[in-house]
CSV table of C-alpha atoms and ligand atoms in Angstrom, one decimal:
chain,number,residue,atom,x,y,z
A,1,UNK,CA,20.8,-1.3,-11.2
A,2,UNK,CA,20.0,-4.8,-9.9
A,3,UNK,CA,21.4,-8.0,-11.3
A,4,UNK,CA,18.8,-10.2,-13.0
A,5,UNK,CA,18.9,-12.5,-9.9
A,6,UNK,CA,18.4,-9.6,-7.5
A,7,UNK,CA,15.5,-8.4,-9.6
A,8,UNK,CA,13.9,-11.8,-9.6
A,9,UNK,CA,14.3,-12.0,-5.8
A,10,UNK,CA,12.5,-8.8,-5.0
A,11,UNK,CA,9.8,-8.9,-7.6
A,12,UNK,CA,8.5,-12.5,-7.5
A,13,UNK,CA,5.8,-13.0,-4.8
A,14,UNK,CA,3.9,-16.3,-5.4
A,15,UNK,CA,3.7,-18.7,-2.5
A,16,UNK,CA,7.1,-20.3,-1.9
A,17,UNK,CA,9.2,-17.5,-3.3
A,18,UNK,CA,11.4,-15.7,-0.7
A,19,UNK,CA,9.8,-12.3,-1.1
A,20,UNK,CA,6.3,-13.8,-1.4
A,21,UNK,CA,6.7,-15.7,1.8
A,22,UNK,CA,8.1,-12.5,3.5
A,23,UNK,CA,5.2,-10.3,2.4
A,24,UNK,CA,2.8,-12.9,3.8
A,25,UNK,CA,4.2,-12.2,7.3
A,26,UNK,CA,2.6,-8.8,7.4
A,27,UNK,CA,-1.0,-7.4,7.6
A,28,UNK,CA,-1.6,-6.3,4.0
A,29,UNK,CA,-4.7,-4.5,2.5
A,30,UNK,CA,-6.9,-7.1,0.7
A,31,UNK,CA,-10.0,-5.2,-0.2
A,32,UNK,CA,-12.2,-2.2,0.6
A,33,UNK,CA,-14.9,-2.6,3.2
A,34,UNK,CA,-17.5,-1.5,0.7
A,35,UNK,CA,-16.8,-4.4,-1.6
A,36,UNK,CA,-18.7,-6.5,0.9
A,37,UNK,CA,-20.7,-3.8,2.7
A,38,UNK,CA,-23.3,-5.7,4.6
A,39,UNK,CA,-24.0,-9.2,6.2
A,40,UNK,CA,-24.9,-11.8,3.7
A,41,UNK,CA,-24.1,-9.5,0.7
A,42,UNK,CA,-22.6,-11.0,-2.5
A,43,UNK,CA,-19.0,-12.2,-2.1
A,44,UNK,CA,-16.1,-10.4,-3.8
A,45,UNK,CA,-13.3,-11.9,-5.8
A,46,UNK,CA,-9.8,-11.0,-4.5
A,47,UNK,CA,-6.5,-12.0,-6.0
A,48,UNK,CA,-3.4,-11.4,-3.9
A,49,UNK,CA,0.1,-12.6,-4.3
A,50,UNK,CA,-0.9,-14.9,-7.1
A,51,UNK,CA,-3.7,-16.5,-5.0
A,52,UNK,CA,-7.3,-16.5,-6.1
A,53,UNK,CA,-9.5,-15.8,-3.1
A,54,UNK,CA,-13.0,-14.9,-2.3
A,55,UNK,CA,-14.1,-12.6,0.5
A,56,UNK,CA,-17.6,-12.6,2.2
A,57,UNK,CA,-19.3,-11.1,5.2
A,58,UNK,CA,-21.4,-13.6,7.0
A,59,UNK,CA,-24.8,-13.2,8.7
A,60,UNK,CA,-23.1,-12.0,11.9
A,61,UNK,CA,-20.9,-9.6,10.1
A,62,UNK,CA,-17.7,-11.7,10.4
A,63,UNK,CA,-15.4,-11.6,7.4
A,64,UNK,CA,-14.1,-14.7,5.6
A,65,UNK,CA,-11.3,-14.7,3.1
A,66,UNK,CA,-11.1,-18.1,1.5
A,67,UNK,CA,-9.5,-19.9,-1.4
A,68,UNK,CA,-11.8,-19.0,-4.3
A,69,UNK,CA,-12.0,-22.6,-5.6
A,70,UNK,CA,-14.2,-25.0,-3.8
A,71,UNK,CA,-12.4,-27.6,-1.8
A,72,UNK,CA,-14.6,-30.3,-3.4
A,73,UNK,CA,-14.0,-29.9,-7.2
A,74,UNK,CA,-12.9,-26.4,-7.7
A,75,UNK,CA,-15.9,-24.4,-8.7
A,76,UNK,CA,-15.5,-20.7,-7.9
A,77,UNK,CA,-17.2,-19.7,-4.6
A,78,UNK,CA,-17.6,-16.2,-6.0
A,79,UNK,CA,-20.8,-17.6,-7.6
A,80,UNK,CA,-21.9,-19.1,-4.3
A,81,UNK,CA,-24.8,-18.3,-1.9
A,82,UNK,CA,-23.9,-16.3,1.1
A,83,UNK,CA,-26.5,-17.6,3.6
A,84,UNK,CA,-26.9,-18.4,7.3
A,85,UNK,CA,-23.3,-17.9,8.5
A,86,UNK,CA,-21.6,-19.5,5.6
A,87,UNK,CA,-20.7,-19.4,1.9
A,88,UNK,CA,-22.3,-22.3,-0.1
A,89,UNK,CA,-20.9,-23.5,-3.4
A,90,UNK,CA,-23.6,-23.8,-6.0
A,91,UNK,CA,-22.2,-26.9,-7.7
A,92,UNK,CA,-22.9,-29.5,-5.0
A,93,UNK,CA,-23.8,-27.4,-2.0
A,94,UNK,CA,-20.6,-27.6,0.2
A,95,UNK,CA,-20.8,-24.8,2.7
A,96,UNK,CA,-17.9,-23.0,4.5
A,97,UNK,CA,-17.7,-20.7,7.5
A,98,UNK,CA,-15.3,-17.8,7.8
A,99,UNK,CA,-12.6,-20.0,9.2
A,100,UNK,CA,-12.7,-22.4,6.2
A,101,UNK,CA,-14.5,-25.2,8.1
A,102,UNK,CA,-16.8,-27.3,5.9
A,103,UNK,CA,-20.2,-27.0,7.6
A,104,UNK,CA,-22.3,-29.1,5.2
A,105,UNK,CA,-21.8,-31.5,2.3
A,106,UNK,CA,-25.5,-32.1,1.3
A,107,UNK,CA,-24.6,-34.3,-1.7
A,108,UNK,CA,-23.0,-36.9,0.6
A,109,UNK,CA,-25.1,-39.6,2.3
A,110,UNK,CA,-26.9,-38.7,5.5
A,111,UNK,CA,-24.7,-39.2,8.5
A,112,UNK,CA,-21.5,-38.8,6.5
A,113,UNK,CA,-18.6,-37.4,8.6
A,114,UNK,CA,-16.6,-36.6,5.4
A,115,UNK,CA,-16.9,-32.8,6.0
A,116,UNK,CA,-15.2,-33.1,9.4
A,117,UNK,CA,-12.0,-34.0,7.7
A,118,UNK,CA,-12.1,-31.1,5.3
A,119,UNK,CA,-10.9,-27.6,5.7
A,120,UNK,CA,-10.2,-25.0,3.0
A,121,UNK,CA,-7.6,-22.2,3.1
A,122,UNK,CA,-8.9,-19.3,5.1
A,123,UNK,CA,-6.9,-16.2,6.1
A,124,UNK,CA,-7.4,-14.0,9.2
A,125,UNK,CA,-8.7,-10.5,8.5
A,126,UNK,CA,-8.9,-7.2,10.3
A,127,UNK,CA,-11.1,-4.3,9.2
A,128,UNK,CA,-9.8,-0.8,9.9
A,129,UNK,CA,-11.4,2.4,8.7
A,130,UNK,CA,-12.7,1.1,5.4
A,131,UNK,CA,-10.0,-1.4,4.5
A,132,UNK,CA,-10.0,-5.1,5.1
A,133,UNK,CA,-6.5,-6.3,5.9
A,134,UNK,CA,-5.4,-9.9,5.6
A,135,UNK,CA,-2.6,-12.0,7.1
A,136,UNK,CA,-1.5,-14.8,4.7
A,137,UNK,CA,1.5,-16.2,6.6
A,138,UNK,CA,1.9,-19.1,9.0
A,139,UNK,CA,-0.5,-19.4,11.9
A,140,UNK,CA,1.2,-18.7,15.2
A,141,UNK,CA,3.2,-15.9,13.7
A,142,UNK,CA,0.5,-13.3,13.4
A,143,UNK,CA,1.9,-9.9,14.3
A,144,UNK,CA,0.1,-7.1,16.1
A,145,UNK,CA,-1.7,-4.6,13.8
A,146,UNK,CA,0.5,-1.5,14.0
A,147,UNK,CA,-1.2,1.5,15.7
A,148,UNK,CA,-0.7,3.8,12.8
A,149,UNK,CA,-2.1,7.3,13.3
A,150,UNK,CA,-4.6,6.9,10.4
A,151,UNK,CA,-5.9,3.8,12.1
A,152,UNK,CA,-6.7,5.7,15.3
A,153,UNK,CA,-8.9,8.4,13.9
A,154,UNK,CA,-12.7,8.2,13.4
A,155,UNK,CA,-13.7,6.4,10.2
A,156,UNK,CA,-15.1,9.6,8.7
A,157,UNK,CA,-11.7,11.2,9.0
A,158,UNK,CA,-10.2,8.5,6.8
A,159,UNK,CA,-10.5,7.9,3.1
A,160,UNK,CA,-9.3,5.1,0.8
A,161,UNK,CA,-9.1,4.4,-2.9
A,162,UNK,CA,-8.1,1.3,-4.8
A,163,UNK,CA,-6.8,1.1,-8.3
A,164,UNK,CA,-5.5,-1.7,-10.6
A,165,UNK,CA,-2.0,-1.3,-11.8
A,166,UNK,CA,-0.7,-3.2,-14.9
A,167,UNK,CA,2.8,-3.8,-13.6
A,168,UNK,CA,4.8,-5.4,-10.9
A,169,UNK,CA,4.3,-4.0,-7.4
A,170,UNK,CA,7.9,-2.8,-7.1
A,171,UNK,CA,7.5,-0.3,-9.9
A,172,UNK,CA,4.8,1.5,-8.1
A,173,UNK,CA,6.5,1.3,-4.8
A,174,UNK,CA,9.7,2.7,-6.1
A,175,UNK,CA,7.8,5.7,-7.6
A,176,UNK,CA,6.6,6.6,-4.1
A,177,UNK,CA,10.3,6.6,-2.8
A,178,UNK,CA,11.4,8.9,-5.6
A,179,UNK,CA,10.8,12.5,-4.6
A,180,UNK,CA,12.7,14.0,-7.6
A,181,UNK,CA,9.9,13.1,-10.0
A,182,UNK,CA,7.6,15.6,-8.3
A,183,UNK,CA,9.6,18.4,-9.9
A,184,UNK,CA,9.2,16.8,-13.3
A,185,UNK,CA,6.4,14.2,-13.9
A,186,UNK,CA,3.9,16.2,-11.8
A,187,UNK,CA,5.0,19.7,-13.0
A,188,UNK,CA,2.3,22.1,-13.9
A,189,UNK,CA,3.1,25.4,-15.6
A,190,UNK,CA,1.9,27.5,-12.7
A,191,UNK,CA,3.6,29.0,-9.6
A,192,UNK,CA,0.8,28.1,-7.1
A,193,UNK,CA,2.3,27.1,-3.7
A,194,UNK,CA,3.0,23.4,-4.0
A,195,UNK,CA,4.2,23.7,-7.6
A,196,UNK,CA,6.5,26.6,-6.6
A,197,UNK,CA,8.0,24.4,-3.9
A,198,UNK,CA,8.5,21.4,-6.3
A,199,UNK,CA,10.1,23.7,-8.8
A,200,UNK,CA,12.5,25.5,-6.4
A,201,UNK,CA,15.1,22.9,-6.9
A,202,UNK,CA,14.6,20.0,-9.4
A,203,UNK,CA,17.5,18.0,-8.1
A,204,UNK,CA,16.9,17.4,-4.4
A,205,UNK,CA,19.5,16.0,-2.1
A,206,UNK,CA,18.5,12.9,-0.1
A,207,UNK,CA,19.1,11.6,3.3
A,208,UNK,CA,17.9,8.2,4.4
A,209,UNK,CA,17.9,6.5,7.8
A,210,UNK,CA,17.0,3.1,9.0
A,211,UNK,CA,14.2,2.8,11.5
A,212,UNK,CA,12.2,0.1,13.3
A,213,UNK,CA,9.4,0.4,10.7
A,214,UNK,CA,11.6,0.4,7.6
A,215,UNK,CA,13.3,3.6,6.3
A,216,UNK,CA,12.8,7.3,6.6
A,217,UNK,CA,13.4,9.1,3.3
A,218,UNK,CA,14.2,12.8,3.4
A,219,UNK,CA,14.3,15.0,0.2
A,220,UNK,CA,15.9,18.4,0.7
A,221,UNK,CA,15.4,21.2,-1.8
A,222,UNK,CA,17.2,24.5,-1.7
A,223,UNK,CA,14.5,27.1,-1.1
A,224,UNK,CA,16.7,30.2,-1.2
A,225,UNK,CA,17.7,32.6,1.6
A,226,UNK,CA,19.3,29.7,3.6
A,227,UNK,CA,16.0,27.9,3.7
A,228,UNK,CA,15.3,24.3,2.8
A,229,UNK,CA,12.1,22.7,1.5
A,230,UNK,CA,12.1,19.3,3.3
A,231,UNK,CA,9.8,16.4,2.4
A,232,UNK,CA,9.8,13.4,4.7
A,233,UNK,CA,8.4,10.1,3.4
A,234,UNK,CA,8.4,6.9,5.3
A,235,UNK,CA,8.9,3.4,3.8
A,236,UNK,CA,6.8,1.1,5.8
A,237,UNK,CA,8.2,-2.3,5.2
A,238,UNK,CA,7.5,-4.2,3.0
A,239,UNK,CA,5.0,-2.6,0.5
A,240,UNK,CA,3.9,0.9,1.7
A,241,UNK,CA,5.2,4.4,1.7
A,242,UNK,CA,3.7,7.3,3.6
A,243,UNK,CA,3.8,10.5,1.6
A,244,UNK,CA,3.0,14.1,2.6
A,245,UNK,CA,-0.4,14.9,1.1
A,246,UNK,CA,-2.7,17.5,2.6
A,247,UNK,CA,-2.9,21.2,3.5
A,248,UNK,CA,-1.4,23.1,6.4
A,249,UNK,CA,-3.6,23.7,9.5
A,250,UNK,CA,-3.6,27.0,11.4
A,251,UNK,CA,-0.5,26.0,13.4
A,252,UNK,CA,1.4,25.3,10.2
A,253,UNK,CA,1.3,21.5,10.6
A,254,UNK,CA,0.1,19.3,7.7
A,255,UNK,CA,-3.5,18.2,8.5
A,256,UNK,CA,-2.8,14.5,7.8
A,257,UNK,CA,-1.0,12.4,5.2
A,258,UNK,CA,-1.5,9.4,2.9
A,259,UNK,CA,-0.1,5.9,2.9
A,260,UNK,CA,0.2,4.4,-0.6
A,261,UNK,CA,0.5,0.6,-0.6
A,262,UNK,CA,1.3,-1.7,-3.5
A,263,UNK,CA,0.1,-5.3,-3.1
A,264,UNK,CA,0.9,-7.8,-5.8
A,265,UNK,CA,-2.1,-9.3,-7.6
A,266,UNK,CA,0.4,-11.5,-9.4
A,267,UNK,CA,3.9,-10.8,-10.6
A,268,UNK,CA,2.8,-8.4,-13.4
A,269,UNK,CA,-0.2,-6.6,-11.8
A,270,UNK,CA,-0.8,-4.9,-8.5
A,271,UNK,CA,-3.4,-3.2,-6.4
A,272,UNK,CA,-2.6,0.4,-5.4
A,273,UNK,CA,-4.4,1.2,-2.1
A,274,UNK,CA,-4.2,4.9,-1.1
A,275,UNK,CA,-5.4,5.6,2.4
A,276,UNK,CA,-5.4,9.1,3.9
A,277,UNK,CA,-6.7,10.8,7.0
A,278,UNK,CA,-7.4,14.2,8.4
A,279,UNK,CA,-6.6,14.7,12.1
A,280,UNK,CA,-9.2,17.3,12.9
A,281,UNK,CA,-11.9,17.2,10.3
A,282,UNK,CA,-14.1,14.9,8.3
A,283,UNK,CA,-13.1,14.0,4.8
A,284,UNK,CA,-14.6,15.8,1.7
A,285,UNK,CA,-15.0,14.7,-1.9
A,286,UNK,CA,-12.0,16.8,-2.7
A,287,UNK,CA,-9.8,14.6,-0.5
A,288,UNK,CA,-11.0,11.6,-2.5
A,289,UNK,CA,-10.4,13.2,-5.9
A,290,UNK,CA,-8.9,10.0,-7.3
A,291,UNK,CA,-12.3,8.3,-7.3
A,292,UNK,CA,-13.2,10.4,-10.3
A,293,UNK,CA,-10.7,8.6,-12.5
A,294,UNK,CA,-11.3,5.1,-11.2
A,295,UNK,CA,-14.0,3.1,-13.0
A,296,UNK,CA,-15.6,-0.3,-12.5
A,297,UNK,CA,-13.5,-3.1,-11.1
A,298,UNK,CA,-10.9,-0.5,-10.0
A,299,UNK,CA,-9.7,0.0,-13.5
A,300,UNK,CA,-8.5,3.6,-14.1
A,301,UNK,CA,-10.4,5.5,-16.8
A,302,UNK,CA,-7.2,6.9,-18.2
A,303,UNK,CA,-5.0,3.8,-18.8
A,304,UNK,CA,-2.4,2.4,-21.2
A,305,UNK,CA,-5.0,1.3,-23.7
A,306,UNK,CA,-6.1,4.9,-24.3
A,307,UNK,CA,-2.6,6.4,-23.7
A,308,UNK,CA,-3.8,7.8,-20.4
A,309,UNK,CA,-6.0,10.3,-22.4
A,310,UNK,CA,-2.9,12.3,-23.0
A,311,UNK,CA,-3.6,15.7,-24.6
A,312,UNK,CA,-0.6,17.0,-26.5
A,313,UNK,CA,-1.9,20.5,-26.5
A,314,UNK,CA,-2.2,20.4,-22.7
A,315,UNK,CA,1.4,19.0,-22.7
A,316,UNK,CA,2.6,22.1,-24.6
A,317,UNK,CA,0.7,24.7,-22.5
A,318,UNK,CA,-0.5,23.4,-19.2
A,319,UNK,CA,1.7,20.6,-17.7
A,320,UNK,CA,4.6,18.3,-18.3
A,321,UNK,CA,2.6,15.2,-19.3
A,322,UNK,CA,-0.6,16.4,-20.9
A,323,UNK,CA,-2.5,14.2,-18.4
A,324,UNK,CA,-4.9,15.6,-15.9
A,325,UNK,CA,-4.4,13.8,-12.6
A,326,UNK,CA,-1.4,12.6,-10.6
A,327,UNK,CA,-2.6,9.0,-10.6
A,328,UNK,CA,-2.4,8.9,-14.4
A,329,UNK,CA,1.1,10.5,-14.3
A,330,UNK,CA,2.4,7.9,-11.9
A,331,UNK,CA,0.7,5.0,-13.6
A,332,UNK,CA,2.0,6.0,-17.0
A,333,UNK,CA,5.5,6.4,-15.6
A,334,UNK,CA,5.6,3.0,-13.9
A,335,UNK,CA,3.4,0.8,-16.2
A,336,UNK,CA,5.1,2.0,-19.4
A,337,UNK,CA,8.4,0.4,-18.1
A,338,UNK,CA,6.7,-2.9,-19.0
A,339,UNK,CA,4.9,-5.4,-16.8
A,340,UNK,CA,8.0,-6.5,-14.9
A,341,UNK,CA,11.0,-4.2,-15.6
A,342,UNK,CA,14.4,-5.6,-15.9
A,343,UNK,CA,16.5,-3.4,-13.6
A,344,UNK,CA,19.7,-4.7,-15.0
A,345,UNK,CA,19.0,-2.4,-17.9
A,346,UNK,CA,18.8,0.9,-16.1
A,347,UNK,CA,21.3,3.7,-15.3
A,348,UNK,CA,20.9,5.2,-11.9
A,349,UNK,CA,22.1,8.6,-10.8
A,350,UNK,CA,22.3,10.6,-7.6
A,351,UNK,CA,18.6,11.4,-7.8
A,352,UNK,CA,17.9,7.7,-7.3
A,353,UNK,CA,19.5,7.5,-3.9
A,354,UNK,CA,16.3,6.8,-2.0
A,355,UNK,CA,15.2,4.1,-4.5
A,356,UNK,CA,18.6,2.5,-4.2
A,357,UNK,CA,18.4,2.5,-0.4
A,358,UNK,CA,15.0,1.0,-0.4
A,359,UNK,CA,16.1,-1.8,-2.8
A,360,UNK,CA,19.2,-2.5,-0.7
A,361,UNK,CA,17.0,-2.7,2.4
A,362,UNK,CA,14.6,-5.1,0.7
A,363,UNK,CA,17.4,-7.3,-0.5
A,364,UNK,CA,19.1,-7.4,2.9
A,365,UNK,CA,15.9,-8.2,4.7
A,366,UNK,CA,14.8,-10.9,2.3
A,367,UNK,CA,18.2,-12.5,2.5
A,368,UNK,CA,18.1,-12.4,6.3
A,369,UNK,CA,14.6,-13.9,6.1
A,370,UNK,CA,15.9,-16.7,3.9
A,371,UNK,CA,18.8,-17.4,6.4
A,372,UNK,CA,16.9,-17.1,9.7
A,373,UNK,CA,13.1,-17.4,8.9
A,374,UNK,CA,12.6,-14.2,10.9
A,375,UNK,CA,10.7,-11.3,9.4
A,376,UNK,CA,11.9,-7.8,10.2
A,377,UNK,CA,10.0,-4.7,11.4
A,378,UNK,CA,7.0,-6.6,12.9
A,379,UNK,CA,5.2,-5.2,15.9
A,380,UNK,CA,5.0,-7.8,18.6
A,381,UNK,CA,5.2,-5.9,21.9
A,382,UNK,CA,2.0,-4.1,22.8
A,383,UNK,CA,4.0,-1.6,24.9
A,384,UNK,CA,5.9,-0.6,21.8
A,385,UNK,CA,3.0,-0.4,19.5
A,386,UNK,CA,3.2,3.3,18.9
A,387,UNK,CA,3.7,4.7,15.4
A,388,UNK,CA,3.7,8.5,15.6
A,389,UNK,CA,7.3,8.4,14.4
A,390,UNK,CA,6.2,7.1,11.0
A,391,UNK,CA,4.7,10.6,10.2
A,392,UNK,CA,5.1,11.9,6.7
A,393,UNK,CA,5.2,15.7,6.3
A,394,UNK,CA,6.9,18.6,4.7
A,395,UNK,CA,7.9,22.1,5.6
A,396,UNK,CA,10.2,25.0,4.6
A,397,UNK,CA,12.8,25.3,7.4
A,398,UNK,CA,15.7,27.6,8.3
A,399,UNK,CA,18.9,25.8,7.5
A,400,UNK,CA,18.8,22.0,6.9
A,401,UNK,CA,18.5,20.5,10.4
A,402,UNK,CA,15.2,18.7,10.0
A,403,UNK,CA,15.9,16.5,13.0
A,404,UNK,CA,15.7,19.5,15.3
A,405,UNK,CA,12.5,20.6,13.5
A,406,UNK,CA,10.7,17.3,14.1
A,407,UNK,CA,12.1,15.8,17.3
A,408,UNK,CA,9.4,13.1,17.4
A,409,UNK,CA,10.7,11.6,14.1
A,410,UNK,CA,12.8,9.1,16.0
A,411,UNK,CA,14.3,5.8,14.6
A,412,UNK,CA,12.4,3.5,17.0
A,413,UNK,CA,9.2,3.4,19.0
A,414,UNK,CA,11.3,3.1,22.2
A,415,UNK,CA,13.0,6.4,21.5
A,416,UNK,CA,9.6,8.0,20.6
A,417,UNK,CA,8.3,7.1,24.0
A,418,UNK,CA,11.3,8.8,25.6
A,419,UNK,CA,10.6,12.1,23.7
A,420,UNK,CA,6.8,11.8,23.7
A,421,UNK,CA,6.4,15.4,24.8
A,422,UNK,CA,7.8,16.3,21.4
A,423,UNK,CA,4.8,14.8,19.5
A,424,UNK,CA,2.8,17.7,18.1
A,425,UNK,CA,-0.5,18.3,19.7
A,426,UNK,CA,-3.7,17.1,18.1
A,427,UNK,CA,-3.6,13.4,18.9
B,1,FES,S1,-17.4,-28.1,-6.5
B,1,FES,FE1,-18.2,-27.0,-4.8
B,1,FES,S2,-19.6,-28.4,-3.9
B,1,FES,FE2,-18.8,-29.5,-5.6
B,2,FE2,FE1,4.1,10.6,-8.3
């Protein structure tokens, strides 16, 4: 459990809160590329960390992420005109470039220099494989964009979905760190391969280790005959977890994995961005299966208002929840806690070890940030911008020595460079 004060510290993310200011020090997913697909297309509303923003792609293809409300008298720029390298407010015609400069104030007298003293909030962006990332922290502190493996592959090897979650970001994030729920929440009454592995041992043991990107979370299930089913997830500080999703290739290696990121919309809603990749093939509709359950405005079709389309007959005969897809399972489990769960009311067991470790890490890091102003786990040295050690995967191994099985899963990029021959082929 957390005290009420600790719970407040990690869950509140508006500007000026400790956790909110810390999250603003990282590149975070802001919107999907296809929300603003072409130059001069209509802008998109984006709400992040309690801030109402508008995103647009200008005539030259540059992306702007500005305060939504016009610097003049607050009208929403979402209704504005995206024209000739700028977004123009339709109330009195003020026009902004992607850096927030005011290019024109046509309702002011001719020759006015008023606009030269005006600038609206504008955040730097970076577009990578279908996602537009934003940096919302102080200028002069912008970190390098980490060279994650999914960011290195061709765009058609990458896929992304976005879904609106009706709860605080921490609830979704904690679900990703919690391997034991795989054996229960996601249980289907079959013995096909993945389900058989989940069901081999419903009470996994956990190991955790601190790394330069956050934490490595290892769930170990007894698979019989001195074998262990090992799942490695990686907590990428502050808001993302890489999870082993995919199928094995001919060499027995997982063909890619997914990164699930939870970004606060405000303190009681969040965006779930799932991005995945395939090392050696283009993506298929099957990989992006979640799109079938996500409707307009990224609202899930099964949701709290319709009880996630739960089918009680299915629950008796087919699977644990009576809900069809994993996204509904996870959303039901985390949203039904309430919009912002009071963790002083819970009762944690051994199965919660990974969640406890992640919370402890977040609390430690946010306190350090309060004391020193320094954000942890940033990539600032181009020589050390290698991320293959953040890999998420699973395997059934002899014994329990997963370190020996995956020697490239080091704690730091520096160590990874020293064992780089151990990185599996295919990069
Ligand atoms: S409110 Fe936007 S130009 Fe006046
Ligand atoms: Fe899940």
